[in-house]
Coordinates of N, CA and C and ligand atoms in Angstrom, one line a residue:
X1 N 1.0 2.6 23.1 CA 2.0 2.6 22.1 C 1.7 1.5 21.0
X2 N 1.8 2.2 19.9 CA 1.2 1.3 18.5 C 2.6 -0.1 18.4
X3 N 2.6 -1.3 17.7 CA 3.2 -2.0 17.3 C 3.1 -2.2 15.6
X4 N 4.2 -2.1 15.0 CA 4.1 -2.4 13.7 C 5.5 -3.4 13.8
X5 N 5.3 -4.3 12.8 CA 6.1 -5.8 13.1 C 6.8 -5.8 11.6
X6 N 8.1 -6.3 11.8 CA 9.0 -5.5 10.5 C 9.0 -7.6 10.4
X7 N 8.7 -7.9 9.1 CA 8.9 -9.0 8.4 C 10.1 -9.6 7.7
X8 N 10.9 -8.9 7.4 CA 12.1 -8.7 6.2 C 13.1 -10.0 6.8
X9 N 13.1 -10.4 7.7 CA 13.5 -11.8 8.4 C 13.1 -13.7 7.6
X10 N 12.0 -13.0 7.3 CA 11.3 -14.1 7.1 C 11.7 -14.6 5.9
X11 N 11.7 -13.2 4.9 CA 12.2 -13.2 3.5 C 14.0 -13.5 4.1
X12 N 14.2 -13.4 4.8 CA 15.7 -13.7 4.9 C 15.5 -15.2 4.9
X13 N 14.9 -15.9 5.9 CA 14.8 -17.1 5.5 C 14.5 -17.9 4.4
X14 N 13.5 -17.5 3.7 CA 13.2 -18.2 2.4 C 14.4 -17.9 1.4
X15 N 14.6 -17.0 1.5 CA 16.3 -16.9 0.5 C 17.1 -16.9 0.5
X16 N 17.1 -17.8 1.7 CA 18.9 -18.2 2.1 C 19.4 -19.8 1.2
X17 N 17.5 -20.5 1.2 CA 17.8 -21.6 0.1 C 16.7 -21.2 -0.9
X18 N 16.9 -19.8 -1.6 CA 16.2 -19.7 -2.6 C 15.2 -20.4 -3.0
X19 N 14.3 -20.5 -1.8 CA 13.0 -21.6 -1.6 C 11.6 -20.5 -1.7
X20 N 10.3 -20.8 -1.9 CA 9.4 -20.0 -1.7 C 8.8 -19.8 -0.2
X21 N 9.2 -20.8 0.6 CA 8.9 -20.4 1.7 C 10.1 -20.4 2.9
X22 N 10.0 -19.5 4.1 CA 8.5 -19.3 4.5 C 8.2 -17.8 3.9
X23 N 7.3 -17.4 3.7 CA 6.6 -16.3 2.1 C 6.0 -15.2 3.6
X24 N 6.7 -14.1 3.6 CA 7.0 -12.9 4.3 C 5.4 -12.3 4.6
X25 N 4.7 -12.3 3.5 CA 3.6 -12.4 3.3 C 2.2 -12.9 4.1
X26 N 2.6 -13.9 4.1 CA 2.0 -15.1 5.4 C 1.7 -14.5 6.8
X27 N 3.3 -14.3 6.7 CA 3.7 -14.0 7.9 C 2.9 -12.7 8.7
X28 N 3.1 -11.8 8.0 CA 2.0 -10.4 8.0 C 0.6 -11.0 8.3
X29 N 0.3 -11.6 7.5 CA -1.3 -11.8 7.5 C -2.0 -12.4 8.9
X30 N -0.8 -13.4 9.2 CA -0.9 -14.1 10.1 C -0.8 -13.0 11.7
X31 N 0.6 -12.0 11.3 CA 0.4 -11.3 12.4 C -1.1 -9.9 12.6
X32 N -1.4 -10.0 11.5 CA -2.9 -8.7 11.8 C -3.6 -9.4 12.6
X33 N -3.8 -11.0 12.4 CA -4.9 -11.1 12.5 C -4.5 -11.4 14.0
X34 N -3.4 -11.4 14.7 CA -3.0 -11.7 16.3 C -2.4 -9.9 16.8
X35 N -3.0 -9.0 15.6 CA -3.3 -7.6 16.6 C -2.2 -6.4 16.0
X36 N -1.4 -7.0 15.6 CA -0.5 -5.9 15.6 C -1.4 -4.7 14.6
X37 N -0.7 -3.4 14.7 CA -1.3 -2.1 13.8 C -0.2 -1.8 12.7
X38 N 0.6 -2.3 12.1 CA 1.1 -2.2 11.0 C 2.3 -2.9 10.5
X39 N 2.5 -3.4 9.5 CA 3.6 -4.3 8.8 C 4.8 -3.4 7.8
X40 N 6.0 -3.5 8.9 CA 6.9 -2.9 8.0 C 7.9 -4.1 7.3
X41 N 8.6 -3.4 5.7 CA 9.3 -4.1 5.4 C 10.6 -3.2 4.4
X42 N 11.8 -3.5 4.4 CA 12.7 -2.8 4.1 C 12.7 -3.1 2.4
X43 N 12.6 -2.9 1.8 CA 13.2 -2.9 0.2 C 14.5 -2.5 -0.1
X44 N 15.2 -3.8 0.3 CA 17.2 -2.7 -0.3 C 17.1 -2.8 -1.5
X45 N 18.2 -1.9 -1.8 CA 18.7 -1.9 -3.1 C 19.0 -3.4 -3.5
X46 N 19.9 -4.3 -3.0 CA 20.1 -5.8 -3.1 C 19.1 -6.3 -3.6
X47 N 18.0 -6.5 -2.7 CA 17.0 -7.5 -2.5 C 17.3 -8.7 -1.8
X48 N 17.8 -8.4 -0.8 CA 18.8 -9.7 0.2 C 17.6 -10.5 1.0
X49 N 16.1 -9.5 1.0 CA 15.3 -10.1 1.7 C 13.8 -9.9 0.8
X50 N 13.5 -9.0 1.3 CA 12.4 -8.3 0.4 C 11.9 -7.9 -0.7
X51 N 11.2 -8.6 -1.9 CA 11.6 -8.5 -2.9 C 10.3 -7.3 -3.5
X52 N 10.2 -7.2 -4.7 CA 8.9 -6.4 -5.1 C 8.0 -7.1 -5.0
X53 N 8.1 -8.5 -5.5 CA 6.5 -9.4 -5.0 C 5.8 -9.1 -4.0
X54 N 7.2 -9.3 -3.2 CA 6.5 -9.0 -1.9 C 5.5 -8.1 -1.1
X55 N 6.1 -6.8 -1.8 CA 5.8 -5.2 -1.7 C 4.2 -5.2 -2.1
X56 N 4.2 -5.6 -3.4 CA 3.1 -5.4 -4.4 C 2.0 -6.3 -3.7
X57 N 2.3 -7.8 -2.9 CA 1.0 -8.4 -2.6 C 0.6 -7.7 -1.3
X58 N 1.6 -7.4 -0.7 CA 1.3 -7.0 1.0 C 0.6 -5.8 0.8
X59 N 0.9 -4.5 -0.4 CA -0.3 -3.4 -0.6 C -1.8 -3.9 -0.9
X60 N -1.8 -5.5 -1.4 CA -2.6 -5.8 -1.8 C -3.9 -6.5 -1.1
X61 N -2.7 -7.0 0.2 CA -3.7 -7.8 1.0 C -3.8 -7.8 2.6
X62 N -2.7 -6.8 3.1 CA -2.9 -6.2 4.4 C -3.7 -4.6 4.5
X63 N -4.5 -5.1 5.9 CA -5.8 -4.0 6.0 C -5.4 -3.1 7.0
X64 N -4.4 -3.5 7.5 CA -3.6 -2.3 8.5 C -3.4 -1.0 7.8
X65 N -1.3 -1.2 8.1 CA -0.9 0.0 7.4 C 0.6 -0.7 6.9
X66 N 1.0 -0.3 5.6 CA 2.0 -0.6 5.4 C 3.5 0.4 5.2
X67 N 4.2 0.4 6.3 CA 5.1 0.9 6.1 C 6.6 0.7 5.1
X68 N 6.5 1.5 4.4 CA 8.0 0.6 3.1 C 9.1 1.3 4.0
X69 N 10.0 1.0 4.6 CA 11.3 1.1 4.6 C 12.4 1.0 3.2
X70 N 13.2 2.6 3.1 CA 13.9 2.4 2.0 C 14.5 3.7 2.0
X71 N 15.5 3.5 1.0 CA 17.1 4.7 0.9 C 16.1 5.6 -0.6
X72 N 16.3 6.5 0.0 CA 16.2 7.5 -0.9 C 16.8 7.4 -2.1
X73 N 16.7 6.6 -3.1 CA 17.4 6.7 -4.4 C 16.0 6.2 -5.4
X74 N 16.6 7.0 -6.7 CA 15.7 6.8 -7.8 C 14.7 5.5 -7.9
X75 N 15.2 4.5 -8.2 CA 14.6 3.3 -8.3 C 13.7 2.8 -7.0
X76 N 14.2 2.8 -6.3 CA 13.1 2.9 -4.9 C 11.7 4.0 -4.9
X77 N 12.6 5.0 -4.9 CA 11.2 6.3 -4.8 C 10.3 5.5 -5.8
X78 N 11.1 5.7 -7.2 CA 10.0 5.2 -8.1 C 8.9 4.2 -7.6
X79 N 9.4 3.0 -7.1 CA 8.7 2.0 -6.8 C 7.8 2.4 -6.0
X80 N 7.8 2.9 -4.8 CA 7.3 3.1 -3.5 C 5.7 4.0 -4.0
X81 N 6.1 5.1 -5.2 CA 5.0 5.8 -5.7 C 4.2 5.1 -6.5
X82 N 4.4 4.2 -6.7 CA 3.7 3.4 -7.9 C 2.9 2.5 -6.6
X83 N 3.7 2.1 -5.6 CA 2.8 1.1 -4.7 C 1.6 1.6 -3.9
X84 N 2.3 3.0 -3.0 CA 1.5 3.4 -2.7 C 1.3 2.9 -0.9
X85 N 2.6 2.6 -0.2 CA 2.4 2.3 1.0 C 1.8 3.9 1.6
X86 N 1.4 3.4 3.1 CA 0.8 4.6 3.8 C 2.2 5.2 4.3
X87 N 3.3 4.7 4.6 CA 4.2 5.6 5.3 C 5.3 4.8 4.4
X88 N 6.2 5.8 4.0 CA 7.7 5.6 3.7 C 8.5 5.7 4.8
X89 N 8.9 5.5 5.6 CA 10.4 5.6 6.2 C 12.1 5.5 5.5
X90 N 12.4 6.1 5.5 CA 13.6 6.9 5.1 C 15.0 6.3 5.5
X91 N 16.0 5.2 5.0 CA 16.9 5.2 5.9 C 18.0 4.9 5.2
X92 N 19.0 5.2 5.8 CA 20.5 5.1 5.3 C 20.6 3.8 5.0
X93 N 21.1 3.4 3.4 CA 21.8 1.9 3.5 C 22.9 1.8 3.0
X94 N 23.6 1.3 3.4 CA 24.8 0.5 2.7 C 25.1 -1.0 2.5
X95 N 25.5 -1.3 0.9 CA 25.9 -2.9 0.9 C 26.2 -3.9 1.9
X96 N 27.0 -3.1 2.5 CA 28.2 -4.3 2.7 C 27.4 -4.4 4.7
X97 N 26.6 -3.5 5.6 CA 25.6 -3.6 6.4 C 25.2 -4.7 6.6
X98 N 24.8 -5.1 8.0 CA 24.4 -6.3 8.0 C 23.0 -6.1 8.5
X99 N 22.8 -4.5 9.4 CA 21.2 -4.3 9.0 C 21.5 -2.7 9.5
X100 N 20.2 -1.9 8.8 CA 20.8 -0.5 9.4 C 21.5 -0.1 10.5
X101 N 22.4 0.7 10.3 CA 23.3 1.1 11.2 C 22.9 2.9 12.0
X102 N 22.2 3.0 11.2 CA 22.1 4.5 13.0 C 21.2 4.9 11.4
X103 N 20.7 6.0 12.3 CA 19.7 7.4 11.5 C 20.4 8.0 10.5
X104 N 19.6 8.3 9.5 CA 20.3 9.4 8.3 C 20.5 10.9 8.9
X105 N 21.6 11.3 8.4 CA 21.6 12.7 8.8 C 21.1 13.6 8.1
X106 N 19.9 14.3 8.7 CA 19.1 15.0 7.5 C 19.4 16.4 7.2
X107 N 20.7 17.1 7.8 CA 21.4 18.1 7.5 C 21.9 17.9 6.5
X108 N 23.0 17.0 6.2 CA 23.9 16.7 5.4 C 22.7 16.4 4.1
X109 N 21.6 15.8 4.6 CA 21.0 15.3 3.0 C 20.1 16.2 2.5
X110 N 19.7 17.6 3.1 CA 18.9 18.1 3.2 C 17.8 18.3 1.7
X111 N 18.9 18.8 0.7 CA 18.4 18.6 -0.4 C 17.7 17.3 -1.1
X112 N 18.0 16.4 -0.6 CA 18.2 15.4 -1.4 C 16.6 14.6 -0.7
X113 N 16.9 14.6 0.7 CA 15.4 14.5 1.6 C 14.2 15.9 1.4
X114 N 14.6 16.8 0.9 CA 13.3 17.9 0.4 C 13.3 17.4 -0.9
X115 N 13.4 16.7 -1.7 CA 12.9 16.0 -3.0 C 12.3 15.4 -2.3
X116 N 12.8 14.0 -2.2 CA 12.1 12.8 -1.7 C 10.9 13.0 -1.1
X117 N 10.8 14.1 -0.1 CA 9.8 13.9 0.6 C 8.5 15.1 -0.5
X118 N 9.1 15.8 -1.2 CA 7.9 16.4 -2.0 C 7.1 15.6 -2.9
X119 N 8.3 14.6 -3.6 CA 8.0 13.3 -4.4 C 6.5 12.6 -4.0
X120 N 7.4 12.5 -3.0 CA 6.1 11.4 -1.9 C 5.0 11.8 -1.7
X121 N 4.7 12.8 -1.2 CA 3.5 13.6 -0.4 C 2.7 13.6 -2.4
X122 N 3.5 13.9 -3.3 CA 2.6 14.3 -4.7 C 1.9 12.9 -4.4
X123 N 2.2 11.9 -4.2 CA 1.6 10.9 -4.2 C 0.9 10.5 -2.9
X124 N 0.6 10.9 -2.4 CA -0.2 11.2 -0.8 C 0.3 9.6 0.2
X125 N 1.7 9.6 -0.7 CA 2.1 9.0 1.1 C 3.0 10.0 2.0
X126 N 2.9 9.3 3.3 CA 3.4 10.5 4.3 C 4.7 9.6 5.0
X127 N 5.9 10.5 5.2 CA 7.1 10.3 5.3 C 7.7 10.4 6.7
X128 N 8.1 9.4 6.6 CA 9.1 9.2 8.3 C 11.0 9.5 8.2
X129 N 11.3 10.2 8.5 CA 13.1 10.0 8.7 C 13.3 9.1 9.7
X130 N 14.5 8.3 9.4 CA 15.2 7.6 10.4 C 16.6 8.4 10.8
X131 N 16.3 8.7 11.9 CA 17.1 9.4 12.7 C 17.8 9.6 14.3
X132 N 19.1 9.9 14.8 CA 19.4 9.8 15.9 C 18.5 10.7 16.9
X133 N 18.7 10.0 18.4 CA 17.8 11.2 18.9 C 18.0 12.9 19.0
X134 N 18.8 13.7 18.1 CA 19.2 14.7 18.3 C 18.2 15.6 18.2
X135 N 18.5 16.9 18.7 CA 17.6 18.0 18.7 C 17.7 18.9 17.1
X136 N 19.0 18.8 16.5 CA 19.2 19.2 15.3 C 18.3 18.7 14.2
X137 N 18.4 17.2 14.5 CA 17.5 16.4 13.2 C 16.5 16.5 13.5
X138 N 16.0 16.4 15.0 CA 14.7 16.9 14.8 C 13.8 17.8 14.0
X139 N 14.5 19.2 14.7 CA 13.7 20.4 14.2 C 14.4 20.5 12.2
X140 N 15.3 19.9 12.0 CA 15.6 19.8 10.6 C 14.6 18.9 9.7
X141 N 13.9 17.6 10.3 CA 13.0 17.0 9.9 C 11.5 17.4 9.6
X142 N 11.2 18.4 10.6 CA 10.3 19.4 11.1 C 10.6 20.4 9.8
X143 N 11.3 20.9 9.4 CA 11.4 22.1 8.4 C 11.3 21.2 7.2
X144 N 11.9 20.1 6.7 CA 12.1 19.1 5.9 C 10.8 19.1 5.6
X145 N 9.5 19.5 6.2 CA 8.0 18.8 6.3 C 7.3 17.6 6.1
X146 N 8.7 16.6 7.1 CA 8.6 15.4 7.3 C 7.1 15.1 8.0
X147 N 6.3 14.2 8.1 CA 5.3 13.6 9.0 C 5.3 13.1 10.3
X148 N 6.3 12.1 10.2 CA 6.9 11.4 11.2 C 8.4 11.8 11.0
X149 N 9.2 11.3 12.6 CA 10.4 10.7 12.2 C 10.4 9.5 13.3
X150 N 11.8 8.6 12.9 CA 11.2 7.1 13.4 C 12.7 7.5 14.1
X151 N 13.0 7.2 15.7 CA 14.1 7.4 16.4 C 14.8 6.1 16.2
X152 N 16.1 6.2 16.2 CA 17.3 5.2 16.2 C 17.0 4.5 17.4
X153 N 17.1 3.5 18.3 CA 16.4 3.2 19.5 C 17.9 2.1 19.8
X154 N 19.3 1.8 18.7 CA 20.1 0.6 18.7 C 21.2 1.1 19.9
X155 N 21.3 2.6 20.0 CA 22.1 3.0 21.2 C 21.6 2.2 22.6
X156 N 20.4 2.3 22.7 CA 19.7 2.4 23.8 C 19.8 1.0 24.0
X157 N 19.4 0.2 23.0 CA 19.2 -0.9 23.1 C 20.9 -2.2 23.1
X158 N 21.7 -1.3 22.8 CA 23.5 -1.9 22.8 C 23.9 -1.6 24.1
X159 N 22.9 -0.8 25.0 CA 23.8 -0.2 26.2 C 24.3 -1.3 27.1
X160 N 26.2 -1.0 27.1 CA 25.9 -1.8 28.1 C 26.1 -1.9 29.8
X161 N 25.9 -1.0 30.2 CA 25.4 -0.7 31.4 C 24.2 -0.2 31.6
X162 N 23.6 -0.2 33.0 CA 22.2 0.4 33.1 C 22.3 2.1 33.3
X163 N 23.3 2.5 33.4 CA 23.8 4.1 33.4 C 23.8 4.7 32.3
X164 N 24.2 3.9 31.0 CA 24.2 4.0 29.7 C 22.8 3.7 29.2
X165 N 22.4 2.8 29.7 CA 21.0 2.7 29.3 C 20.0 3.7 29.8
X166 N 19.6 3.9 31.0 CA 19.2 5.7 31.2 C 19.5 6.6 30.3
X167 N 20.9 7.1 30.4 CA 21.0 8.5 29.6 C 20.3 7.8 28.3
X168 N 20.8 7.3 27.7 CA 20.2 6.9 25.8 C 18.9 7.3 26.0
X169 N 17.9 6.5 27.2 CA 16.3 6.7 27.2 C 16.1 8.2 27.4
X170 N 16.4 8.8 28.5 CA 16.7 10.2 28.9 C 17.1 11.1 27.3
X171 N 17.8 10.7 26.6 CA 18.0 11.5 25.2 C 16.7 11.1 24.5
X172 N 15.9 9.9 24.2 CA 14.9 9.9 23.5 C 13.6 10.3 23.9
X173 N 14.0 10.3 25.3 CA 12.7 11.2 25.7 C 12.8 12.5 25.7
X174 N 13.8 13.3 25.6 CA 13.6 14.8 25.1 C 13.5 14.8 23.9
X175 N 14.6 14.3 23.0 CA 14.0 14.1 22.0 C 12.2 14.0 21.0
X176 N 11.9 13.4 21.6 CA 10.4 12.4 21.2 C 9.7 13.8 21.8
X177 N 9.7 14.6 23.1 CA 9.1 15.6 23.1 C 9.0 16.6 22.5
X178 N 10.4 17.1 21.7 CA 10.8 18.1 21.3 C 9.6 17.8 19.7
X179 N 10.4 16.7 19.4 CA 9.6 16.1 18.0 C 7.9 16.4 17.9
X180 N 7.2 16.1 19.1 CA 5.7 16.2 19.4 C 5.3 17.7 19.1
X181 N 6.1 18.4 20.1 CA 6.5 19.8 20.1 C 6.0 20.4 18.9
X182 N 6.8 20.3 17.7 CA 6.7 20.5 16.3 C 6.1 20.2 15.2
X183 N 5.2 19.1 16.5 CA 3.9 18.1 15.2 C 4.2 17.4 14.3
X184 N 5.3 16.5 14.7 CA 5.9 15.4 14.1 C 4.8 14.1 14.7
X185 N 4.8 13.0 14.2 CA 4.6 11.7 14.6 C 5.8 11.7 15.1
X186 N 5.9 10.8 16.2 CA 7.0 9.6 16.2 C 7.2 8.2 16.4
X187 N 8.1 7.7 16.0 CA 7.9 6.1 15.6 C 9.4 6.3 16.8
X188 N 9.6 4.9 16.1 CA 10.8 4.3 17.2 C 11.3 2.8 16.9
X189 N 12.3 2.6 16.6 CA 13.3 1.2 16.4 C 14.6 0.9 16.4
X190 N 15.1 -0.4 16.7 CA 15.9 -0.9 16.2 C 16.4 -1.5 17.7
X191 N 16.5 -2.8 17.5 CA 17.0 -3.9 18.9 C 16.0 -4.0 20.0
X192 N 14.7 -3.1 19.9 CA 14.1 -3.5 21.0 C 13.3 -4.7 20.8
X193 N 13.3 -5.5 22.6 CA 12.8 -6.9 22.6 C 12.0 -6.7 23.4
X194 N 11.9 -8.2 24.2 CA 10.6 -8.6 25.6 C 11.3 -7.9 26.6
X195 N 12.6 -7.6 26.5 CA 12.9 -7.1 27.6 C 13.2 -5.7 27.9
X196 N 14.0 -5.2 27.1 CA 14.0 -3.8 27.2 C 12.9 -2.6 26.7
X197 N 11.7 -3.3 26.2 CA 10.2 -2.7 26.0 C 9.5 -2.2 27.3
X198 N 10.3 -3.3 28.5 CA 9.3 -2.5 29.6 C 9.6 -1.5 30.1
X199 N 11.0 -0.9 30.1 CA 11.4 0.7 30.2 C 11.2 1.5 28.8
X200 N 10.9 1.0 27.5 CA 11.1 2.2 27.0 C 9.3 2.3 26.8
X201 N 8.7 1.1 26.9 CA 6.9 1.8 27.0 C 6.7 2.8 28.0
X202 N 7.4 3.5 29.3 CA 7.2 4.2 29.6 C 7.1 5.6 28.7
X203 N 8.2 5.9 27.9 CA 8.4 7.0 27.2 C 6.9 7.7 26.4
X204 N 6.4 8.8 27.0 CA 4.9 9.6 26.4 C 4.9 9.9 25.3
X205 N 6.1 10.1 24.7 CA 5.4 10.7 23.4 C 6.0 9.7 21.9
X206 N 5.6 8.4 22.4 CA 6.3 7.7 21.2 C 4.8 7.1 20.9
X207 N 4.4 7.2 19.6 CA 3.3 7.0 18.7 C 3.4 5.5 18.1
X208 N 4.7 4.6 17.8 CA 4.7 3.5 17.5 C 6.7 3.1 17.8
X209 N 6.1 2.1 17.5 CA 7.5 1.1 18.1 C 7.9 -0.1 16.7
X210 N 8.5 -0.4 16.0 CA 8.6 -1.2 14.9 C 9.9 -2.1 15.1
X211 N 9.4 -3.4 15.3 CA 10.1 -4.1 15.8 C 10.1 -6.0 14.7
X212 N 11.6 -6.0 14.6 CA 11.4 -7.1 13.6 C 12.3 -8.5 14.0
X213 N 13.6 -8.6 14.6 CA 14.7 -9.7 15.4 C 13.6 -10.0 16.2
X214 N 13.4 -9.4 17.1 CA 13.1 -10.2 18.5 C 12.2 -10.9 18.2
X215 N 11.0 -10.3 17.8 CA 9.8 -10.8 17.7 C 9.8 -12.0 16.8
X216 N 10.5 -12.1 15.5 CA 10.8 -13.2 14.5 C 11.5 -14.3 15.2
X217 N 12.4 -13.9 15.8 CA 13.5 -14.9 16.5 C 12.4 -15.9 17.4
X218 N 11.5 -15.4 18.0 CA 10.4 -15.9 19.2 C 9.9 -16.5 18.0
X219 N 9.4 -16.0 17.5 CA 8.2 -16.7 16.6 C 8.9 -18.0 16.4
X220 N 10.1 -18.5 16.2 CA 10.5 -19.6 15.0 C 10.2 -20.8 16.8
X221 N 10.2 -20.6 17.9 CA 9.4 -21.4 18.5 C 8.1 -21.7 19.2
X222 N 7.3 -20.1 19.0 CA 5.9 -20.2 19.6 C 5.1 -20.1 18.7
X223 N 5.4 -19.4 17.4 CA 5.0 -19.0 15.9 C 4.5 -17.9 16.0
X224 N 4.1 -16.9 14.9 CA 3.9 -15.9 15.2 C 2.7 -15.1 15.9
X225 N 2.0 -16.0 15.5 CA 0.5 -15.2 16.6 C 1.1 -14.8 18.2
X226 N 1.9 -15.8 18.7 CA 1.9 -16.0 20.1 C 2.9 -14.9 20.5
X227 N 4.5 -14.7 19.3 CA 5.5 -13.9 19.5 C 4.7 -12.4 19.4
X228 N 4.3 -12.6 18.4 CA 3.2 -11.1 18.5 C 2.5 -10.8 19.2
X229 N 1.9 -11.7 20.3 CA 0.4 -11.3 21.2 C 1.4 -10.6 22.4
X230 N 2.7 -12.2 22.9 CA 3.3 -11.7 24.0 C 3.7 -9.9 23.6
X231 N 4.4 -9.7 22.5 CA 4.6 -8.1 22.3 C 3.6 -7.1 22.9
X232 N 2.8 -7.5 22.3 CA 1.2 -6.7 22.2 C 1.2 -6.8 23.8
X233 N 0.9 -7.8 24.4 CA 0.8 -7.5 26.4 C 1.7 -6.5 26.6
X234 N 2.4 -6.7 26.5 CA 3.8 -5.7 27.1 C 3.5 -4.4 26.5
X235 N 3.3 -4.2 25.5 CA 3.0 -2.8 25.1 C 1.6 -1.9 25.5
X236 N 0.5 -3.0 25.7 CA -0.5 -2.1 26.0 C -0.9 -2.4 27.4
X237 N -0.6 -3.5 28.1 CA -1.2 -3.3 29.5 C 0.0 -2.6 30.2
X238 N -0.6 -1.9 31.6 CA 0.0 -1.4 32.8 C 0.7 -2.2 33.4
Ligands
PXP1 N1 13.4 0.5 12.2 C1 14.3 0.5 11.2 C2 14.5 1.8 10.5 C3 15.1 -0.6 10.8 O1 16.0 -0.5 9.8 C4 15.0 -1.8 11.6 C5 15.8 -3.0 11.2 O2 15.3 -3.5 10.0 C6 14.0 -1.8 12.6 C7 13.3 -0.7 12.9 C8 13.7 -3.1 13.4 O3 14.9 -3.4 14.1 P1 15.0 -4.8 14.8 O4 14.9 -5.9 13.7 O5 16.3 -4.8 15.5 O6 13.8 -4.9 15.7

């Protein structure tokens, strides 16, 4: 299972005292070089974390892959085509959020995600939905002629029983198969840590896992090489 390490934390830090550091940037650079396979970062509409600097140096200077996280509206697309990340991911935002809140529904947006994503591909990046584990969004993502889609993973990860936590895995693993099924990528996030990674690394058909709290939270005492390496164990050994 791939690891791509969502930064947008970091930039939370530096701009809470409108300081230059610590520079989100760094941080990425610092995690390639301790393994990870790709650096995602959200661009809101706000800019509460992640700014365009940001966007524009990290196309510039990570050798991975850069995933842009972002809401399908004009000003974003715009940007995103002009930058030129390898994967867009696709996700519902709202203001007043304190971080995404569940998958877009790509029935309801249907139209609006078949632009977006023809937009994109003109410019040869390739497109992820963020979405619940349903069988609808799936094969709607799949017609959408999405690339990827990235599963909602916060049910799973909020459960709070271990009976609740089964079924949620149990839904993304049909899910994630059905997705494979159809010749989708699939990605996967939101709340997974050190701990609930070692049940969902079982799951076969999940292609990457993008993960940004836990791993940041760790980092601010072992720093990031080390928060990132422990990830990396857990994900790739037996
Ligand atoms: N995937 C998506 C689409 C997200 O919006 C987020 C949160 O920024 C993540 C993954 C990572 O979630 P977490 O920070 O809880 O690991």
């Amino acid at each position: 299972m791939r690891f791509a390490l969502n930064v947008d934390h970091i930039a939370t830090l530096r701009n809470a005292r409108g300081e230059v550091q610590p520079d989100p940037v760094y941080a990425a650079l610092l995690a390639e070089q301790a393994g990870v396979d790709g650096i995602v970062v959200h661009l809101r509409e706000d800019r509460r974390h992640i700014n365009e600097r940001d966007v524009r140096l990290l196309r510039e200077l990570i050798t991975t892959k850069l995933d842009l996280e972002m809401a399908a509206t004009e000003e974003i697309i715009k940007i995103a085509c002009d930058v030129g990340p390898e994967l867009a991911t696709i996700v519902p935002e709202r203001r007043q959020e304190l971080t995404t809140e569940g998958g877009i529904n790509v029935i309801d947006n249907y139209n609006l995600l078949k632009e977006t994503i023809k937009e994109l591909h003109k410019y040869e990046i390739e497109v992820s939905l963020f979405i619940e584990p349903e069988i609808e969004q799936i094969e709607t993502s799949a017609e959408l002629e999405s690339d990827f889609i990235e599963i909602h993973t916060g049910k799973f990860a909020n459960s709070l029983s271990e009976e609740e936590q089964f079924d949620e895995l149990e839904r993304i693993r049909l899910a994630s198969r059905q997705a494979k099924k159809l010749g989708l990528g699939v990605n996967a996030g939101h709340g997974l840590n050190y701990q609930n990674i070692k049940l969902f690394r079982e799951l076969p058909d999940i292609d990457e896992v993008s993960i940004g709290q836990a791993v940041i939270a760790r980092a601010v005492f072992v720093g990031i090489p080390e928060a990132v390496k422990e990830m990396i164990r857990l994900l790739k050994t037996d």
